[in-house]
């Protein structure tokens, strides 16, 4: 079923404004998405109706807050096909989720000579935690080669796994620069075949298409809530229960213990074990509202809309003289990074902004990938449920204006 984009746009008040004298075109959704009224209203309802701490008091407000907070966890669990809500650990963002794996598992289990396998397409959040863990333990990192079309060289991946001592594999479900959709299920199965554990950075996947964690069979996945209509400061780590039980907590304090004495403490069961202190209650309740919104649309419909829009954008952008598009044409996520010959990406972005078109420019927190691509930066247009072909046309028209302005 096609999305009713006109109706959807009515739910996003921020989209109905002018920017520099032009109607706003927001194409920076891979950085963060806009929030529908339903999510904003969930925040208002919490603070106006039942603001209280969770998992502590037994008064009515505290019980209502706790019930809504845990219901949000249950909604997220259902959204990704988790066998249990207790496998969903709330975090501030995807970065924190990935760091929790590094600090709670890798640093306690890696030994000198062990191997971490990842790739050069990863953004910093899915690279630096593993580098730090390797430095702390004496493990080494090996990188899967990138093919010229921006996909991972699966034959090279096979060779790395066959070289032995691979304890851990981490890769993105979708590249935030190249748009590459990696074959998650197949790559996870290969890693498991050599006894390695696998973390999937699903930040650019879960908001955009159906995901079932049981089908993927990854050991952990990391997701950012603010990239799927939820407030900033939200995300989650999903993990297999036996691994969450093995992991050490990253933060220590209230609510994460089963017992505490002057001589020591015992940890609570997951997910409480990883959620020390008062959590970001209102925003996670609003995260639940965001999941409701996407579930009502249907993730198959969300993916179909983005796929069609991205294909349309690829056709229009690739027809521009001097345009270079990065990553494979299909299959790909709903984003396109590009550069225009003769125009620095920052200059291009500034011209687009002057015409009300908001895109991302820079290294996209993926500086090693920029080095592999041999570019200082790229422009990136990323799409979501409320974007239209008319907005893609505005993007193209603004790029043509920039080419004329710079004589490129």
Coordinates of C-alpha atoms in Angstrom, one line a residue:
X1 CA 0.0 0.0 0.0
X2 CA 1.4 3.4 -1.0
X3 CA 1.9 5.9 1.8
X4 CA -0.4 8.8 1.9
X5 CA 2.4 11.3 2.1
X6 CA 0.1 14.4 2.1
X7 CA -1.7 13.1 5.1
X8 CA 1.6 12.1 6.8
X9 CA 3.0 15.6 6.3
X10 CA 0.1 17.0 8.3
X11 CA 1.5 15.3 11.3
X12 CA 4.8 17.1 11.1
X13 CA 4.4 20.8 12.0
X14 CA 8.1 21.6 11.5
X15 CA 7.8 20.9 7.8
X16 CA 5.3 23.7 7.2
X17 CA 7.6 26.6 7.3
X18 CA 9.8 28.7 5.1
X19 CA 13.6 28.6 5.2
X20 CA 15.4 31.6 3.8
X21 CA 12.2 32.6 2.0
X22 CA 11.6 29.1 0.5
X23 CA 9.4 26.2 1.6
X24 CA 11.6 23.9 3.7
X25 CA 12.8 20.7 2.0
X26 CA 14.2 18.5 4.8
X27 CA 16.6 15.9 3.3
X28 CA 18.8 15.2 6.3
X29 CA 16.9 12.3 7.8
X30 CA 19.9 10.0 8.1
X31 CA 21.2 12.5 10.7
X32 CA 17.9 12.8 12.5
X33 CA 14.2 12.6 11.5
X34 CA 11.5 15.1 12.3
X35 CA 8.9 14.2 15.0
X36 CA 5.1 13.8 14.4
X37 CA 2.5 15.5 16.6
X38 CA 1.8 12.1 18.2
X39 CA 5.3 11.9 19.5
X40 CA 5.4 15.5 20.7
X41 CA 2.0 14.9 22.3
X42 CA 3.3 11.9 24.2
X43 CA 5.9 14.2 25.8
X44 CA 3.3 16.7 26.8
X45 CA 0.9 14.1 28.2
X46 CA 3.7 12.7 30.4
X47 CA 4.8 16.0 31.8
X48 CA 1.3 17.3 32.2
X49 CA -0.4 14.1 33.4
X50 CA 1.9 11.6 35.1
X51 CA 5.4 12.9 35.6
X52 CA 7.1 10.6 38.1
X53 CA 10.1 8.4 38.5
X54 CA 10.0 4.8 37.4
X55 CA 10.7 1.5 39.2
X56 CA 10.7 3.3 42.6
X57 CA 7.5 4.7 44.0
X58 CA 4.3 2.9 44.6
X59 CA 2.0 5.9 44.3
X60 CA -0.3 6.2 41.3
X61 CA 1.8 8.6 39.3
X62 CA 4.9 6.4 39.6
X63 CA 2.9 3.3 38.6
X64 CA 1.5 5.1 35.6
X65 CA 4.9 6.3 34.5
X66 CA 6.5 2.8 35.0
X67 CA 3.7 1.1 33.1
X68 CA 4.1 3.6 30.1
X69 CA 7.9 3.3 30.2
X70 CA 7.8 -0.5 30.1
X71 CA 5.1 -0.5 27.5
X72 CA 7.4 1.5 25.3
X73 CA 10.0 -1.2 25.7
X74 CA 7.4 -3.9 24.8
X75 CA 6.4 -2.0 21.7
X76 CA 10.0 -1.8 20.5
X77 CA 10.5 -5.5 21.2
X78 CA 7.4 -6.4 19.1
X79 CA 8.6 -4.0 16.4
X80 CA 11.9 -5.9 15.9
X81 CA 10.5 -9.4 16.7
X82 CA 12.4 -9.7 20.0
X83 CA 11.4 -12.8 22.0
X84 CA 11.3 -10.7 25.1
X85 CA 11.1 -7.0 26.1
X86 CA 13.9 -7.7 28.6
X87 CA 16.3 -8.0 25.7
X88 CA 15.8 -4.3 24.8
X89 CA 18.2 -2.1 26.8
X90 CA 17.5 1.6 26.6
X91 CA 20.4 3.8 25.7
X92 CA 21.0 7.4 24.8
X93 CA 21.7 6.5 21.2
X94 CA 23.2 3.9 18.9
X95 CA 26.7 5.0 19.8
X96 CA 26.2 4.3 23.5
X97 CA 24.7 0.9 22.6
X98 CA 27.8 -0.1 20.6
X99 CA 30.1 1.2 23.4
X100 CA 28.2 -1.0 25.9
X101 CA 29.2 -4.1 23.9
X102 CA 32.8 -3.0 23.8
X103 CA 33.0 -2.2 27.5
X104 CA 30.7 -4.8 28.8
X105 CA 31.8 -7.8 26.7
X106 CA 34.8 -7.3 24.4
X107 CA 37.2 -5.9 27.0
X108 CA 36.4 -8.9 29.3
X109 CA 36.8 -11.6 26.7
X110 CA 39.3 -10.6 24.1
X111 CA 42.9 -11.8 24.4
X112 CA 46.1 -10.9 22.6
X113 CA 46.0 -12.5 19.1
X114 CA 42.2 -12.4 18.9
X115 CA 40.7 -10.8 15.8
X116 CA 37.9 -8.3 15.3
X117 CA 36.6 -8.1 11.8
X118 CA 34.8 -5.0 10.6
X119 CA 34.9 -2.8 7.5
X120 CA 36.1 0.6 6.2
X121 CA 32.5 1.7 5.5
X122 CA 31.7 2.0 9.2
X123 CA 31.0 5.3 10.8
X124 CA 33.0 6.2 13.9
X125 CA 30.5 4.8 16.4
X126 CA 30.9 1.3 14.8
X127 CA 34.7 1.6 14.6
X128 CA 36.2 3.5 17.5
X129 CA 34.8 1.3 20.3
X130 CA 36.4 -1.7 18.6
X131 CA 39.7 0.1 18.1
X132 CA 39.7 1.0 21.8
X133 CA 38.9 -2.5 22.8
X134 CA 41.6 -3.9 20.6
X135 CA 44.2 -1.5 22.1
X136 CA 43.1 -2.5 25.6
X137 CA 43.3 -6.3 25.0
X138 CA 46.0 -6.8 22.4
X139 CA 43.5 -8.0 19.8
X140 CA 43.8 -6.9 16.2
X141 CA 41.4 -5.5 13.7
X142 CA 41.0 -6.7 10.2
X143 CA 39.0 -4.8 7.6
X144 CA 36.7 -6.2 4.9
X145 CA 37.7 -4.8 1.5
X146 CA 35.3 -2.5 -0.3
X147 CA 34.5 -3.2 -4.0
X148 CA 34.4 -0.2 -6.4
X149 CA 30.6 -0.2 -6.4
X150 CA 30.6 0.4 -2.6
X151 CA 29.6 -3.1 -1.5
X152 CA 31.7 -5.3 0.8
X153 CA 33.9 -7.9 -0.8
X154 CA 32.3 -11.1 0.4
X155 CA 35.1 -13.3 -0.8
X156 CA 37.5 -11.2 1.2
X157 CA 35.2 -11.5 4.2
X158 CA 35.3 -15.3 3.8
X159 CA 39.1 -15.2 3.7
X160 CA 39.3 -13.1 6.9
X161 CA 37.1 -15.5 8.7
X162 CA 39.1 -18.5 7.5
X163 CA 42.4 -17.1 8.8
X164 CA 41.3 -18.0 12.4
X165 CA 41.0 -16.4 15.8
X166 CA 38.1 -14.2 14.8
X167 CA 36.1 -13.6 18.0
X168 CA 34.0 -10.7 17.0
X169 CA 32.5 -9.2 13.9
X170 CA 30.8 -5.8 13.6
X171 CA 29.3 -4.2 10.5
X172 CA 26.5 -1.8 9.5
X173 CA 23.2 -3.1 8.1
X174 CA 23.3 -0.1 5.9
X175 CA 26.1 2.4 5.2
X176 CA 25.2 6.0 6.3
X177 CA 27.4 7.2 3.4
X178 CA 27.2 4.7 0.6
X179 CA 23.7 3.5 1.2
X180 CA 24.9 0.0 0.8
X181 CA 22.6 -2.6 2.2
X182 CA 24.7 -5.4 3.6
X183 CA 23.5 -9.1 3.5
X184 CA 23.1 -9.2 7.3
X185 CA 21.7 -12.7 7.7
X186 CA 24.3 -14.3 5.4
X187 CA 27.2 -12.4 7.1
X188 CA 26.0 -13.3 10.6
X189 CA 25.8 -17.0 9.6
X190 CA 29.3 -17.0 8.3
X191 CA 30.7 -15.4 11.4
X192 CA 28.8 -17.8 13.7
X193 CA 30.2 -20.7 11.6
X194 CA 33.7 -19.8 12.9
X195 CA 32.5 -19.1 16.5
X196 CA 32.5 -15.3 16.3
X197 CA 30.0 -13.1 18.0
X198 CA 28.3 -10.4 15.8
X199 CA 27.1 -6.9 16.4
X200 CA 25.1 -5.2 13.7
X201 CA 24.8 -1.4 13.6
X202 CA 21.2 -1.2 12.6
X203 CA 20.8 2.5 13.0
X204 CA 20.1 3.1 9.2
X205 CA 18.0 -0.1 8.9
X206 CA 15.4 -0.5 11.6
X207 CA 13.8 2.9 10.9
X208 CA 13.4 2.2 7.2
X209 CA 12.4 -1.5 6.6
X210 CA 11.0 -4.5 8.4
X211 CA 13.6 -6.2 10.7
X212 CA 13.2 -9.4 12.6
X213 CA 16.1 -10.0 15.0
X214 CA 15.4 -13.7 15.3
X215 CA 15.7 -14.0 11.5
X216 CA 18.9 -12.0 11.4
X217 CA 20.3 -14.1 14.3
X218 CA 22.9 -11.3 15.2
X219 CA 24.1 -11.4 18.8
X220 CA 23.5 -7.6 19.3
X221 CA 22.0 -4.8 17.3
X222 CA 22.2 -1.1 18.0
X223 CA 19.5 1.4 17.1
X224 CA 19.0 5.2 17.5
X225 CA 15.5 6.4 18.4
X226 CA 15.9 9.9 17.0
X227 CA 16.4 8.5 13.5
X228 CA 13.0 6.9 13.6
X229 CA 10.7 9.7 14.7
X230 CA 11.5 9.5 18.5
X231 CA 13.2 12.3 20.5
X232 CA 16.9 12.7 20.7
X233 CA 18.6 11.0 23.6
X234 CA 17.0 7.7 22.8
X235 CA 18.2 4.4 21.4
X236 CA 18.6 0.8 22.4
X237 CA 20.8 -2.1 22.5
X238 CA 19.1 -5.4 21.7
X239 CA 21.0 -8.6 22.6
X240 CA 20.6 -12.3 23.0
X241 CA 19.7 -12.9 26.6
X242 CA 22.6 -15.2 27.4
X243 CA 25.0 -12.5 26.2
X244 CA 23.2 -9.7 28.1
X245 CA 23.6 -11.9 31.1
X246 CA 27.3 -12.4 30.4
X247 CA 28.0 -8.7 29.8
X248 CA 29.3 -6.5 32.6
X249 CA 27.3 -3.3 33.2
X250 CA 28.9 0.0 32.0
X251 CA 27.3 2.3 34.5
X252 CA 26.8 1.7 38.2
X253 CA 24.3 3.1 40.7
X254 CA 20.6 3.0 41.5
X255 CA 18.2 0.5 40.0
X256 CA 20.8 -1.7 38.4
X257 CA 21.4 -4.0 41.4
X258 CA 19.6 -6.8 43.1
X259 CA 21.6 -6.3 46.3
X260 CA 24.1 -3.7 47.5
X261 CA 26.2 -3.9 50.6
X262 CA 29.2 -2.1 52.0
X263 CA 31.3 -5.1 50.8
X264 CA 29.9 -5.3 47.2
X265 CA 26.8 -5.7 45.1
X266 CA 25.0 -8.1 42.8
X267 CA 23.6 -6.9 39.5
X268 CA 19.9 -7.0 38.5
X269 CA 18.8 -9.0 35.5
X270 CA 18.8 -7.4 32.1
X271 CA 17.7 -4.8 31.1
X272 CA 17.8 -3.2 34.5
X273 CA 21.4 -4.2 34.9
X274 CA 22.4 -1.7 32.2
X275 CA 20.1 1.2 33.1
X276 CA 21.6 2.8 36.2
X277 CA 20.0 5.9 37.6
X278 CA 16.8 7.7 36.6
X279 CA 16.3 7.1 32.9
X280 CA 15.1 9.4 30.1
X281 CA 11.5 8.5 31.0
X282 CA 9.4 11.0 28.9
X283 CA 11.5 10.5 25.7
X284 CA 11.3 6.7 25.9
X285 CA 7.6 6.9 26.3
X286 CA 7.5 9.1 23.2
X287 CA 9.8 6.5 21.5
X288 CA 6.9 4.1 22.0
X289 CA 4.6 6.6 20.3
X290 CA 7.0 6.8 17.4
X291 CA 7.0 3.0 17.1
X292 CA 3.2 3.0 17.0
X293 CA 3.3 5.6 14.2
X294 CA 5.7 3.5 12.1
X295 CA 3.9 0.3 12.8
X296 CA 0.6 1.9 11.7
X297 CA 2.2 2.9 8.4
X298 CA 3.6 -0.6 7.9
X299 CA 7.4 -1.0 7.5
X300 CA 6.9 -2.7 4.1
X301 CA 5.1 0.4 2.9
X302 CA 7.8 2.7 4.5
X303 CA 10.5 0.7 2.6
X304 CA 8.6 0.8 -0.7
X305 CA 8.1 4.5 -0.5
X306 CA 11.8 5.2 0.3
X307 CA 13.0 2.8 -2.4
X308 CA 10.8 4.5 -5.1
X309 CA 11.9 7.9 -4.0
X310 CA 15.6 7.0 -3.9
X311 CA 15.4 5.5 -7.4
X312 CA 13.7 8.6 -8.7
X313 CA 16.4 10.8 -7.0
X314 CA 19.2 8.6 -8.4
X315 CA 17.8 9.0 -12.0
X316 CA 17.5 12.8 -11.6
X317 CA 20.8 13.4 -9.9
X318 CA 22.8 11.1 -12.2
X319 CA 21.6 13.1 -15.2
X320 CA 23.4 16.2 -13.9
X321 CA 26.6 16.9 -15.7
X322 CA 29.6 16.5 -13.4
X323 CA 27.7 14.6 -10.8
X324 CA 29.3 11.6 -8.9
X325 CA 27.1 9.4 -6.9
X326 CA 28.5 7.0 -4.3
X327 CA 27.5 3.5 -3.5
X328 CA 25.5 0.8 -5.5
X329 CA 22.4 1.8 -7.3
X330 CA 20.4 -1.2 -5.9
X331 CA 19.8 -2.5 -3.4
X332 CA 20.4 0.5 -1.3
X333 CA 19.1 2.5 1.7
X334 CA 17.1 5.7 1.2
X335 CA 20.0 8.0 1.0
X336 CA 22.4 9.2 -1.7
X337 CA 25.8 10.8 -1.2
X338 CA 27.2 12.8 -4.0
X339 CA 29.7 15.4 -5.2
X340 CA 29.5 17.9 -8.0
X341 CA 32.7 18.5 -10.0
X342 CA 34.0 22.0 -9.4
X343 CA 32.0 22.7 -6.3
X344 CA 33.2 22.0 -2.8
X345 CA 30.6 20.1 -0.9
X346 CA 30.3 22.8 1.8
X347 CA 29.8 25.5 -0.8
X348 CA 27.1 23.4 -2.5
X349 CA 25.3 22.8 0.8
X350 CA 25.4 26.5 1.6
X351 CA 23.7 27.3 -1.8
X352 CA 21.1 24.7 -1.2
X353 CA 20.4 26.0 2.3
X354 CA 19.9 29.4 0.9
X355 CA 17.1 27.9 -1.2
X356 CA 15.5 26.1 1.7
X357 CA 17.0 22.7 0.9
X358 CA 18.5 21.0 4.0
X359 CA 21.1 18.2 3.3
X360 CA 24.1 16.9 5.2
X361 CA 27.6 17.8 4.2
X362 CA 30.9 16.6 5.6
X363 CA 32.5 13.2 6.4
X364 CA 29.4 11.9 8.0
X365 CA 31.3 10.6 11.0
X366 CA 33.0 8.2 8.6
X367 CA 36.3 9.8 8.0
X368 CA 38.2 6.6 7.2
X369 CA 35.6 6.0 4.4
X370 CA 36.3 9.4 3.0
X371 CA 40.0 8.5 2.8
X372 CA 39.1 5.3 1.0
X373 CA 36.9 7.2 -1.4
X374 CA 39.7 9.9 -1.7
X375 CA 37.3 12.8 -1.1
X376 CA 37.4 15.4 1.7
X377 CA 33.7 15.3 2.2
X378 CA 30.4 14.5 0.4
X379 CA 26.9 15.9 0.2
X380 CA 24.2 13.6 1.3
X381 CA 20.4 13.7 0.7
X382 CA 18.5 11.2 2.8
X383 CA 14.8 10.5 2.6
X384 CA 11.9 9.5 4.9
X385 CA 8.2 8.9 5.0
X386 CA 7.3 12.6 4.5
X387 CA 9.5 13.3 1.5
X388 CA 8.1 13.7 -2.0
X389 CA 9.3 13.6 -5.6
X390 CA 8.6 17.3 -5.8
X391 CA 11.2 17.8 -3.1
X392 CA 13.7 15.8 -5.1
X393 CA 13.0 18.1 -7.9
X394 CA 13.7 21.1 -5.7
X395 CA 17.0 19.5 -4.7
X396 CA 18.0 19.0 -8.4
X397 CA 16.9 22.5 -9.3
X398 CA 19.0 24.0 -6.5
X399 CA 22.1 21.9 -7.6
X400 CA 21.6 23.3 -11.1
X401 CA 21.4 26.8 -9.7
X402 CA 24.7 26.2 -7.8
X403 CA 26.4 24.9 -10.9
X404 CA 25.4 28.1 -12.7
X405 CA 26.5 30.3 -9.7
X406 CA 29.9 28.6 -9.5
X407 CA 30.3 28.2 -13.2
X408 CA 30.9 24.5 -12.7

